[in-house]
mmCIF file of C-alpha atoms in Angstrom:
data_model
loop_
_atom_site.group_PDB
_atom_site.id
_atom_site.type_symbol
_atom_site.label_atom_id
_atom_site.label_comp_id
_atom_site.label_asym_id
_atom_site.label_seq_id
_atom_site.Cartn_x
_atom_site.Cartn_y
_atom_site.Cartn_z
ATOM 1 C CA MET A 239 16.263 0.719 61.622
ATOM 2 C CA LYS A 240 16.687 3.352 59.903
ATOM 3 C CA LYS A 241 19.022 1.537 57.220
ATOM 4 C CA PHE A 242 15.927 -0.594 57.415
ATOM 5 C CA LEU A 243 13.092 2.322 57.198
ATOM 6 C CA LEU A 244 15.804 3.780 53.772
ATOM 7 C CA ALA A 245 15.921 0.478 51.990
ATOM 8 C CA LEU A 246 11.974 0.178 52.807
ATOM 9 C CA SER A 247 11.490 2.652 51.292
ATOM 10 C CA ILE A 248 13.876 2.644 47.915
ATOM 11 C CA LEU A 249 12.038 -0.760 47.597
ATOM 12 C CA THR A 250 8.073 1.253 48.293
ATOM 13 C CA VAL A 251 9.495 3.966 45.559
ATOM 14 C CA ALA A 252 10.969 1.189 42.665
ATOM 15 C CA THR A 253 8.024 -1.482 43.534
ATOM 16 C CA LEU A 254 5.572 2.300 42.767
ATOM 17 C CA PHE A 255 7.905 3.180 39.730
ATOM 18 C CA GLY A 256 8.035 -0.395 38.352
ATOM 19 C CA CYS A 257 4.318 -0.600 38.424
ATOM 20 C CA LYS A 258 3.511 2.562 37.071
ATOM 21 C CA GLU A 259 5.583 1.740 34.145
ATOM 22 C CA ALA A 260 3.993 -1.647 33.642
ATOM 23 C CA LYS A 261 0.683 0.335 33.536
ATOM 24 C CA ASN A 262 1.793 2.882 31.087
ATOM 25 C CA GLU A 263 3.330 -0.634 28.737
ATOM 26 C CA ALA A 264 0.073 -2.125 29.407
ATOM 27 C CA ALA A 265 -2.246 1.014 28.251
ATOM 28 C CA LYS A 266 0.275 1.357 25.047
ATOM 29 C CA PRO A 267 -1.765 0.900 21.836
ATOM 30 C CA THR A 268 -1.277 -2.438 19.801
ATOM 31 C CA LYS A 269 -3.593 -1.361 17.286
ATOM 32 C CA VAL A 270 -4.621 0.531 14.967
ATOM 33 C CA THR A 271 -8.640 0.261 13.620
ATOM 34 C CA VAL A 272 -9.220 1.036 10.617
ATOM 35 C CA MET A 273 -13.304 1.891 9.393
ATOM 36 C CA ILE A 274 -13.418 1.020 5.311
ATOM 37 C CA TYR A 275 -15.900 0.338 3.447
ATOM 38 C CA SER A 276 -16.130 -3.713 2.189
ATOM 39 C CA GLU A 277 -13.170 -5.337 -0.231
ATOM 40 C CA TYR A 278 -11.008 -2.156 -0.065
ATOM 41 C CA ILE A 279 -8.015 -2.511 0.755
ATOM 42 C CA ASP A 280 -5.563 -5.389 -0.016
ATOM 43 C CA PRO A 281 -5.308 -8.162 2.332
ATOM 44 C CA ASP A 282 -1.575 -8.925 1.680
ATOM 45 C CA MET A 283 -1.070 -5.096 2.770
ATOM 46 C CA ILE A 284 -2.637 -5.874 6.076
ATOM 47 C CA THR A 285 0.291 -8.060 6.915
ATOM 48 C CA ASP A 286 2.496 -6.216 5.595
ATOM 49 C CA PHE A 287 1.617 -2.727 7.494
ATOM 50 C CA GLU A 288 1.602 -4.399 11.085
ATOM 51 C CA LYS A 289 5.043 -6.388 9.413
ATOM 52 C CA GLN A 290 6.353 -2.566 8.810
ATOM 53 C CA THR A 291 5.184 -1.013 12.101
ATOM 54 C CA GLY A 292 4.328 -3.535 15.447
ATOM 55 C CA TYR A 293 0.339 -2.425 14.589
ATOM 56 C CA LYS A 294 -2.427 -5.299 14.551
ATOM 57 C CA LEU A 295 -4.866 -3.542 11.829
ATOM 58 C CA GLN A 296 -8.413 -4.011 12.466
ATOM 59 C CA ILE A 297 -10.539 -3.697 9.943
ATOM 60 C CA GLU A 298 -14.611 -2.852 10.117
ATOM 61 C CA LEU A 299 -16.351 -2.826 7.933
ATOM 62 C CA TYR A 300 -19.464 -0.893 6.071
ATOM 63 C CA GLU A 301 -21.620 -0.760 2.626
ATOM 64 C CA ALA A 302 -22.595 2.938 2.990
ATOM 65 C CA GLN A 303 -21.915 6.371 3.598
ATOM 66 C CA GLU A 304 -25.575 6.741 5.940
ATOM 67 C CA GLU A 305 -24.830 3.315 7.627
ATOM 68 C CA MET A 306 -21.247 4.335 8.366
ATOM 69 C CA ILE A 307 -22.389 8.260 9.827
ATOM 70 C CA SER A 308 -25.050 6.134 11.689
ATOM 71 C CA LYS A 309 -22.921 3.682 13.121
ATOM 72 C CA LEU A 310 -20.274 6.584 14.992
ATOM 73 C CA GLN A 311 -23.514 8.395 15.888
ATOM 74 C CA THR A 312 -24.367 5.346 18.023
ATOM 75 C CA VAL A 313 -21.419 3.604 19.165
ATOM 76 C CA GLY A 314 -19.495 6.504 19.372
ATOM 77 C CA THR A 315 -15.931 7.177 17.778
ATOM 78 C CA ALA A 316 -13.631 6.297 20.499
ATOM 79 C CA GLN A 317 -13.377 2.623 18.444
ATOM 80 C CA TYR A 318 -11.339 4.078 15.680
ATOM 81 C CA ASP A 319 -8.934 5.593 14.723
ATOM 82 C CA VAL A 320 -9.131 6.191 11.517
ATOM 83 C CA ILE A 321 -12.031 6.197 8.666
ATOM 84 C CA ILE A 322 -12.461 6.330 5.561
ATOM 85 C CA ALA A 323 -14.700 8.648 4.330
ATOM 86 C CA SER A 324 -16.778 9.359 0.500
ATOM 87 C CA ASP A 325 -16.115 13.261 -0.168
ATOM 88 C CA VAL A 326 -19.736 14.652 0.052
ATOM 89 C CA VAL A 327 -20.309 12.978 3.417
ATOM 90 C CA ILE A 328 -16.780 14.663 5.315
ATOM 91 C CA GLN A 329 -18.124 18.416 6.020
ATOM 92 C CA GLN A 330 -20.994 16.454 7.431
ATOM 93 C CA MET A 331 -18.765 14.479 9.748
ATOM 94 C CA ILE A 332 -16.764 17.922 10.845
ATOM 95 C CA HIS A 333 -20.266 19.204 11.989
ATOM 96 C CA LEU A 334 -20.978 15.939 13.549
ATOM 97 C CA GLY A 335 -17.713 16.298 15.523
ATOM 98 C CA LEU A 336 -17.290 12.963 13.736
ATOM 99 C CA ILE A 337 -13.602 13.448 12.488
ATOM 100 C CA GLY A 338 -10.430 15.726 14.215
ATOM 101 C CA LYS A 339 -7.918 17.939 12.327
ATOM 102 C CA ILE A 340 -4.660 16.442 11.318
ATOM 103 C CA ASP A 341 -1.173 16.577 11.820
ATOM 104 C CA MET A 342 0.213 16.251 8.653
ATOM 105 C CA GLU A 343 3.721 16.895 9.969
ATOM 106 C CA LYS A 344 3.312 13.738 11.192
ATOM 107 C CA ILE A 345 2.538 11.759 7.393
ATOM 108 C CA PRO A 346 6.209 12.486 5.774
ATOM 109 C CA ASN A 347 4.436 10.813 2.287
ATOM 110 C CA LYS A 348 2.291 13.696 1.974
ATOM 111 C CA THR A 349 4.304 14.863 -0.831
ATOM 112 C CA ASN A 350 3.065 12.569 -3.048
ATOM 113 C CA ILE A 351 -0.175 13.435 -2.898
ATOM 114 C CA ALA A 352 -1.487 15.086 -6.893
ATOM 115 C CA ASP A 353 -1.532 18.545 -6.941
ATOM 116 C CA GLN A 354 -6.011 18.041 -8.088
ATOM 117 C CA PHE A 355 -6.161 16.797 -4.392
ATOM 118 C CA LYS A 356 -5.202 19.317 -2.658
ATOM 119 C CA ASN A 357 -7.496 21.653 -1.309
ATOM 120 C CA PRO A 358 -10.231 20.323 -1.738
ATOM 121 C CA SER A 359 -13.745 21.598 -1.774
ATOM 122 C CA TYR A 360 -14.414 19.431 0.900
ATOM 123 C CA ASP A 361 -11.311 20.723 3.075
ATOM 124 C CA PRO A 362 -10.034 23.679 1.670
ATOM 125 C CA THR A 363 -6.978 24.289 4.553
ATOM 126 C CA ASN A 364 -6.234 20.535 4.222
ATOM 127 C CA GLU A 365 -6.671 19.799 7.942
ATOM 128 C CA TYR A 366 -9.454 16.741 7.826
ATOM 129 C CA THR A 367 -8.329 14.241 4.931
ATOM 130 C CA VAL A 368 -6.045 12.228 3.360
ATOM 131 C CA PRO A 369 -6.747 10.822 -0.278
ATOM 132 C CA TYR A 370 -7.414 6.984 -0.385
ATOM 133 C CA LEU A 371 -8.675 5.973 -4.022
ATOM 134 C CA TRP A 372 -10.917 8.472 -6.314
ATOM 135 C CA GLY A 373 -13.638 6.715 -8.927
ATOM 136 C CA THR A 374 -16.715 7.105 -10.698
ATOM 137 C CA THR A 375 -19.929 5.498 -10.178
ATOM 138 C CA GLY A 376 -21.950 4.600 -13.673
ATOM 139 C CA ILE A 377 -23.817 1.504 -14.537
ATOM 140 C CA LEU A 378 -23.014 -1.939 -14.682
ATOM 141 C CA TYR A 379 -25.010 -4.167 -17.426
ATOM 142 C CA ARG A 380 -25.013 -7.220 -19.470
ATOM 143 C CA ASP A 381 -25.303 -6.722 -23.164
ATOM 144 C CA SER A 382 -22.131 -6.466 -25.394
ATOM 145 C CA THR A 383 -24.794 -4.964 -28.107
ATOM 146 C CA ILE A 384 -24.943 -1.657 -26.062
ATOM 147 C CA ASP A 385 -22.033 0.644 -26.990
ATOM 148 C CA PRO A 386 -20.802 1.734 -23.135
ATOM 149 C CA MET A 387 -20.811 5.601 -24.345
ATOM 150 C CA ASN A 388 -24.494 5.833 -25.923
ATOM 151 C CA VAL A 389 -25.878 4.369 -21.995
ATOM 152 C CA SER A 390 -28.700 6.509 -21.096
ATOM 153 C CA TYR A 391 -30.431 6.449 -17.225
ATOM 154 C CA SER A 392 -33.692 5.472 -19.216
ATOM 155 C CA MET A 393 -32.655 1.694 -19.887
ATOM 156 C CA LEU A 394 -33.165 1.555 -15.965
ATOM 157 C CA PHE A 395 -35.657 4.408 -15.182
ATOM 158 C CA ASP A 396 -37.994 3.871 -18.258
ATOM 159 C CA ALA A 397 -40.257 0.814 -17.745
ATOM 160 C CA LYS A 398 -39.872 0.173 -21.156
ATOM 161 C CA ASN A 399 -36.177 0.850 -22.099
ATOM 162 C CA THR A 400 -34.799 -2.499 -19.049
ATOM 163 C CA LYS A 401 -33.640 -5.804 -20.467
ATOM 164 C CA GLY A 402 -33.737 -7.639 -17.101
ATOM 165 C CA ASN A 403 -33.696 -7.022 -13.320
ATOM 166 C CA PHE A 404 -31.387 -4.073 -12.226
ATOM 167 C CA SER A 405 -30.462 -2.799 -8.778
ATOM 168 C CA LEU A 406 -30.471 0.613 -7.595
ATOM 169 C CA LEU A 407 -27.497 2.023 -5.305
ATOM 170 C CA GLU A 408 -27.694 2.002 -1.844
ATOM 171 C CA GLU A 409 -27.058 5.509 -0.936
ATOM 172 C CA SER A 410 -29.434 8.370 -0.743
ATOM 173 C CA ARG A 411 -26.766 11.125 -2.051
ATOM 174 C CA SER A 412 -24.789 9.499 -4.559
ATOM 175 C CA MET A 413 -28.568 8.084 -5.705
ATOM 176 C CA LEU A 414 -30.443 11.304 -5.856
ATOM 177 C CA SER A 415 -28.313 12.860 -7.223
ATOM 178 C CA MET A 416 -27.555 10.521 -10.668
ATOM 179 C CA ALA A 417 -32.400 10.955 -10.371
ATOM 180 C CA LEU A 418 -31.309 14.909 -10.627
ATOM 181 C CA GLN A 419 -28.853 14.153 -13.746
ATOM 182 C CA ALA A 420 -31.296 11.924 -15.473
ATOM 183 C CA LYS A 421 -33.746 14.658 -15.614
ATOM 184 C CA GLY A 422 -31.900 16.915 -17.065
ATOM 185 C CA PHE A 423 -31.037 18.924 -13.665
ATOM 186 C CA ASN A 424 -27.460 19.927 -11.942
ATOM 187 C CA ALA A 425 -26.753 16.882 -9.901
ATOM 188 C CA ASN A 426 -25.305 19.401 -7.512
ATOM 189 C CA SER A 427 -29.604 21.055 -7.379
ATOM 190 C CA THR A 428 -30.786 21.856 -4.012
ATOM 191 C CA SER A 429 -34.310 23.044 -5.654
ATOM 192 C CA LYS A 430 -36.988 20.801 -3.855
ATOM 193 C CA ASP A 431 -39.257 20.925 -7.101
ATOM 194 C CA GLU A 432 -35.950 19.144 -8.624
ATOM 195 C CA ILE A 433 -35.393 16.975 -5.553
ATOM 196 C CA ASN A 434 -39.215 15.656 -5.619
ATOM 197 C CA GLN A 435 -38.838 15.214 -9.072
ATOM 198 C CA ALA A 436 -35.695 13.169 -9.081
ATOM 199 C CA VAL A 437 -37.715 11.491 -6.068
ATOM 200 C CA GLU A 438 -41.212 10.892 -8.519
ATOM 201 C CA TYR A 439 -38.337 9.373 -11.178
ATOM 202 C CA ILE A 440 -36.603 6.667 -8.806
ATOM 203 C CA LEU A 441 -40.569 5.558 -7.259
ATOM 204 C CA GLN A 442 -41.284 5.246 -11.501
ATOM 205 C CA ALA A 443 -38.358 2.760 -11.268
ATOM 206 C CA LYS A 444 -39.193 0.951 -8.156
ATOM 207 C CA LYS A 445 -43.102 0.484 -9.555
ATOM 208 C CA ASP A 446 -40.881 -1.898 -12.643
ATOM 209 C CA PRO A 447 -40.959 -5.514 -11.643
ATOM 210 C CA HIS A 448 -37.660 -5.724 -13.172
ATOM 211 C CA PHE A 449 -36.723 -3.693 -10.000
ATOM 212 C CA LEU A 450 -34.917 -5.874 -7.304
ATOM 213 C CA GLY A 451 -33.994 -3.204 -4.732
ATOM 214 C CA PHE A 452 -30.876 -1.079 -4.107
ATOM 215 C CA ASP A 453 -27.855 -2.380 -3.033
ATOM 216 C CA GLY A 454 -24.150 -1.347 -2.402
ATOM 217 C CA SER A 455 -21.481 -0.763 -4.640
ATOM 218 C CA VAL A 456 -20.413 -4.169 -4.137
ATOM 219 C CA GLY A 457 -23.302 -5.847 -3.619
ATOM 220 C CA GLY A 458 -25.204 -4.340 -6.979
ATOM 221 C CA LYS A 459 -21.921 -5.758 -8.989
ATOM 222 C CA ASP A 460 -22.139 -9.752 -7.869
ATOM 223 C CA LYS A 461 -26.519 -9.721 -8.603
ATOM 224 C CA VAL A 462 -25.033 -8.508 -11.747
ATOM 225 C CA LEU A 463 -22.039 -11.464 -12.029
ATOM 226 C CA SER A 464 -24.238 -14.610 -10.499
ATOM 227 C CA LYS A 465 -27.039 -12.898 -13.348
ATOM 228 C CA MET A 466 -29.135 -12.311 -11.036
ATOM 229 C CA ASP A 467 -29.302 -8.179 -12.355
ATOM 230 C CA TRP A 468 -28.734 -7.611 -15.663
ATOM 231 C CA ALA A 469 -27.580 -4.184 -14.607
ATOM 232 C CA ALA A 470 -26.551 -1.937 -11.613
ATOM 233 C CA ILE A 471 -25.524 1.013 -10.209
ATOM 234 C CA VAL A 472 -21.819 0.437 -9.019
ATOM 235 C CA PHE A 473 -18.755 2.099 -8.521
ATOM 236 C CA ASN A 474 -16.226 1.360 -11.206
ATOM 237 C CA GLY A 475 -13.918 -0.120 -9.048
ATOM 238 C CA GLU A 476 -16.403 -3.327 -8.845
ATOM 239 C CA ALA A 477 -17.418 -2.925 -12.056
ATOM 240 C CA MET A 478 -13.930 -3.445 -12.594
ATOM 241 C CA ALA A 479 -13.639 -6.063 -10.636
ATOM 242 C CA ALA A 480 -16.358 -8.037 -12.904
ATOM 243 C CA ILE A 481 -15.595 -6.979 -16.281
ATOM 244 C CA ASP A 482 -12.552 -9.036 -15.199
ATOM 245 C CA GLU A 483 -14.320 -11.901 -14.333
ATOM 246 C CA ASP A 484 -16.645 -11.561 -17.138
ATOM 247 C CA SER A 485 -15.261 -9.696 -20.297
ATOM 248 C CA THR A 486 -19.036 -9.976 -21.703
ATOM 249 C CA LEU A 487 -19.961 -7.368 -19.246
ATOM 250 C CA GLN A 488 -20.110 -3.747 -19.794
ATOM 251 C CA PHE A 489 -19.827 -0.017 -18.109
ATOM 252 C CA ALA A 490 -20.711 3.026 -18.431
ATOM 253 C CA ILE A 491 -20.988 7.228 -17.851
ATOM 254 C CA PRO A 492 -24.640 7.590 -18.843
ATOM 255 C CA THR A 493 -24.831 9.966 -21.245
ATOM 256 C CA GLU A 494 -26.840 12.174 -18.733
ATOM 257 C CA GLY A 495 -23.834 12.740 -16.590
ATOM 258 C CA SER A 496 -22.764 11.195 -13.314
ATOM 259 C CA PHE A 497 -20.201 12.038 -10.566
ATOM 260 C CA MET A 498 -16.456 11.313 -9.451
ATOM 261 C CA TRP A 499 -15.804 11.397 -5.967
ATOM 262 C CA VAL A 500 -12.677 10.733 -3.530
ATOM 263 C CA ASP A 501 -12.107 8.467 -1.030
ATOM 264 C CA ALA A 502 -10.565 10.115 1.867
ATOM 265 C CA MET A 503 -8.725 8.589 5.173
ATOM 266 C CA THR A 504 -10.039 10.622 8.046
ATOM 267 C CA LEU A 505 -8.686 10.930 11.654
ATOM 268 C CA SER A 506 -11.596 10.202 14.636
ATOM 269 C CA SER A 507 -12.342 12.458 16.992
ATOM 270 C CA LYS A 508 -11.675 10.665 19.343
ATOM 271 C CA ALA A 509 -8.745 7.983 18.610
ATOM 272 C CA PRO A 510 -7.719 6.357 20.974
ATOM 273 C CA ASN A 511 -4.104 5.279 18.735
ATOM 274 C CA PRO A 512 -3.516 8.145 16.882
ATOM 275 C CA ASP A 513 -0.028 7.936 16.180
ATOM 276 C CA GLY A 514 -0.942 4.268 14.654
ATOM 277 C CA ALA A 515 -3.514 6.311 12.361
ATOM 278 C CA TYR A 516 -0.992 8.366 11.238
ATOM 279 C CA LYS A 517 1.179 5.182 10.535
ATOM 280 C CA PHE A 518 -1.608 3.845 8.130
ATOM 281 C CA MET A 519 -1.413 7.503 6.128
ATOM 282 C CA ASN A 520 1.604 7.202 6.251
ATOM 283 C CA TYR A 521 1.738 4.236 4.332
ATOM 284 C CA ILE A 522 -0.637 4.469 2.258
ATOM 285 C CA LEU A 523 0.964 7.071 0.635
ATOM 286 C CA ASP A 524 3.833 4.839 -0.322
ATOM 287 C CA GLY A 525 4.314 5.076 -3.769
ATOM 288 C CA LYS A 526 4.751 1.884 -4.031
ATOM 289 C CA ILE A 527 2.190 0.446 -1.374
ATOM 290 C CA GLY A 528 -0.258 3.214 -3.381
ATOM 291 C CA ALA A 529 0.349 1.085 -6.520
ATOM 292 C CA GLN A 530 -0.332 -2.099 -5.202
ATOM 293 C CA LEU A 531 -3.508 -0.678 -3.317
ATOM 294 C CA ALA A 532 -5.112 1.059 -6.952
ATOM 295 C CA LYS A 533 -4.172 -2.131 -9.407
ATOM 296 C CA TYR A 534 -6.257 -4.176 -6.657
ATOM 297 C CA ILE A 535 -9.109 -2.581 -5.991
ATOM 298 C CA ASN A 536 -8.968 -1.631 -9.433
ATOM 299 C CA TYR A 537 -9.088 2.536 -8.796
ATOM 300 C CA ALA A 538 -7.286 5.652 -10.173
ATOM 301 C CA THR A 539 -5.015 7.028 -7.402
ATOM 302 C CA PRO A 540 -4.633 10.362 -5.858
ATOM 303 C CA ASN A 541 -0.880 9.255 -5.288
ATOM 304 C CA THR A 542 1.725 10.537 -8.110
ATOM 305 C CA LYS A 543 4.947 8.368 -6.898
ATOM 306 C CA ALA A 544 1.734 5.238 -7.614
ATOM 307 C CA LEU A 545 1.910 6.371 -11.520
ATOM 308 C CA GLU A 546 5.512 5.497 -11.622
ATOM 309 C CA PHE A 547 4.667 1.557 -10.308
ATOM 310 C CA LEU A 548 1.670 1.116 -12.889
ATOM 311 C CA ASP A 549 1.373 -0.252 -16.059
ATOM 312 C CA LYS A 550 -0.626 1.414 -19.119
ATOM 313 C CA ASP A 551 -3.233 -1.082 -19.617
ATOM 314 C CA PHE A 552 -4.091 0.591 -15.991
ATOM 315 C CA THR A 553 -3.761 3.837 -16.463
ATOM 316 C CA GLU A 554 -4.907 3.807 -19.818
ATOM 317 C CA ASN A 555 -8.020 1.956 -19.021
ATOM 318 C CA ARG A 556 -11.137 3.517 -19.824
ATOM 319 C CA VAL A 557 -12.965 2.052 -16.635
ATOM 320 C CA ILE A 558 -10.647 2.765 -14.080
ATOM 321 C CA ASN A 559 -9.764 6.266 -15.429
ATOM 322 C CA PRO A 560 -12.702 8.315 -17.594
ATOM 323 C CA THR A 561 -11.734 9.374 -20.779
ATOM 324 C CA ALA A 562 -11.804 13.069 -21.298
ATOM 325 C CA GLU A 563 -15.217 13.147 -22.692
ATOM 326 C CA GLU A 564 -16.779 11.395 -19.326
ATOM 327 C CA ILE A 565 -14.978 13.194 -17.644
ATOM 328 C CA LYS A 566 -16.909 16.552 -19.498
ATOM 329 C CA ARG A 567 -20.415 15.066 -18.134
ATOM 330 C CA MET A 568 -18.796 14.386 -14.423
ATOM 331 C CA VAL A 569 -18.787 16.537 -12.158
ATOM 332 C CA PHE A 570 -17.822 16.333 -8.240
ATOM 333 C CA LEU A 571 -20.473 16.888 -5.376
ATOM 334 C CA GLN A 572 -20.746 19.098 -3.247
ATOM 335 C CA ASP A 573 -21.539 19.822 0.454
ATOM 336 C CA PRO A 574 -25.574 20.803 0.187
ATOM 337 C CA GLY A 575 -25.548 22.613 3.635
ATOM 338 C CA ASP A 576 -28.855 23.243 5.041
ATOM 339 C CA ALA A 577 -30.384 21.575 2.100
ATOM 340 C CA ALA A 578 -29.367 18.344 3.591
ATOM 341 C CA ARG A 579 -32.758 17.642 5.106
ATOM 342 C CA LEU A 580 -34.316 17.802 1.783
ATOM 343 C CA PHE A 581 -32.403 15.101 0.444
ATOM 344 C CA ASP A 582 -32.558 13.119 4.386
ATOM 345 C CA GLU A 583 -36.358 13.530 3.247
ATOM 346 C CA ALA A 584 -36.651 12.669 0.400
ATOM 347 C CA TRP A 585 -34.376 9.796 0.837
ATOM 348 C CA THR A 586 -37.096 8.429 3.436
ATOM 349 C CA ILE A 587 -40.334 8.736 0.996
ATOM 350 C CA VAL A 588 -37.687 6.862 -1.277
ATOM 351 C CA LYS A 589 -37.034 4.329 1.285
ATOM 352 C CA THR A 590 -40.851 4.022 2.009
ATOM 353 C CA ARG A 591 -43.389 4.624 -0.811
#
């Protein structure tokens, strides 16, 4: 009887241990979910990442920063592992608890990050972000007679200068900052009066019968390509993709100025698979992969190793890599702090009037 009870006990323990192991195995994450702008990763990289890591890569798309933040606040951050966000919203996402600190020791390819992208103003301690790509915002237009080095915002904001239908960018901070520059103000102004003047300038453009609405960068690019739009405000990567399809198109950084931006990989504050998130970040920072990403998306890379795999046609392309003269006209957007409320109120007026 004792032997029977002992055997039964051993069997019970073994069964429970086996069930626990099976449960743990079943609970082990099998995918990495990345929230990202549309058309912002080479599809071949998805397959390659899955082969290299064994994780399924699930891509969730968004078109504008406001849409992304709203979605995260609505559905929560536990559905995502990596969130790719623009520099200007990083501090806001930290304050809202949407992203968490990154363990950089788990990203060995961090050594490939160029010095100019270390300790940025939006993440001075390098705890929350890993750079993905960087770029600029300007005007894509269909007119080979207009020199892109002499383009003014007035081609969109002043009805007497518009030559056809146009779209403005569906991003509040970006669009308001461009309107500030168009009025001769600092893109990072937090003056209520100056922001109000920027609002009035956009409202003036909205009254033009050529105004077709606000679009994401991809939508604006597509409208110019299809000849629905004569011009649109887009990111330079979309502009380059459009020019590759139609060489008669032009891209300009307006004479009044624009801004440069960095899109960064961040760790969701409740990432279900942080180890998978680190593998994705490290994968993107690989030299060959970084070059593949930059070339496919047509954006400049923050990855020094990637530059070894890119030819001069890419590195010397002014649409992708702006000239020194164009860079002088651009700034990085800064976190407006308490003035964020002014931008929110201003954008509400822009969209509702």
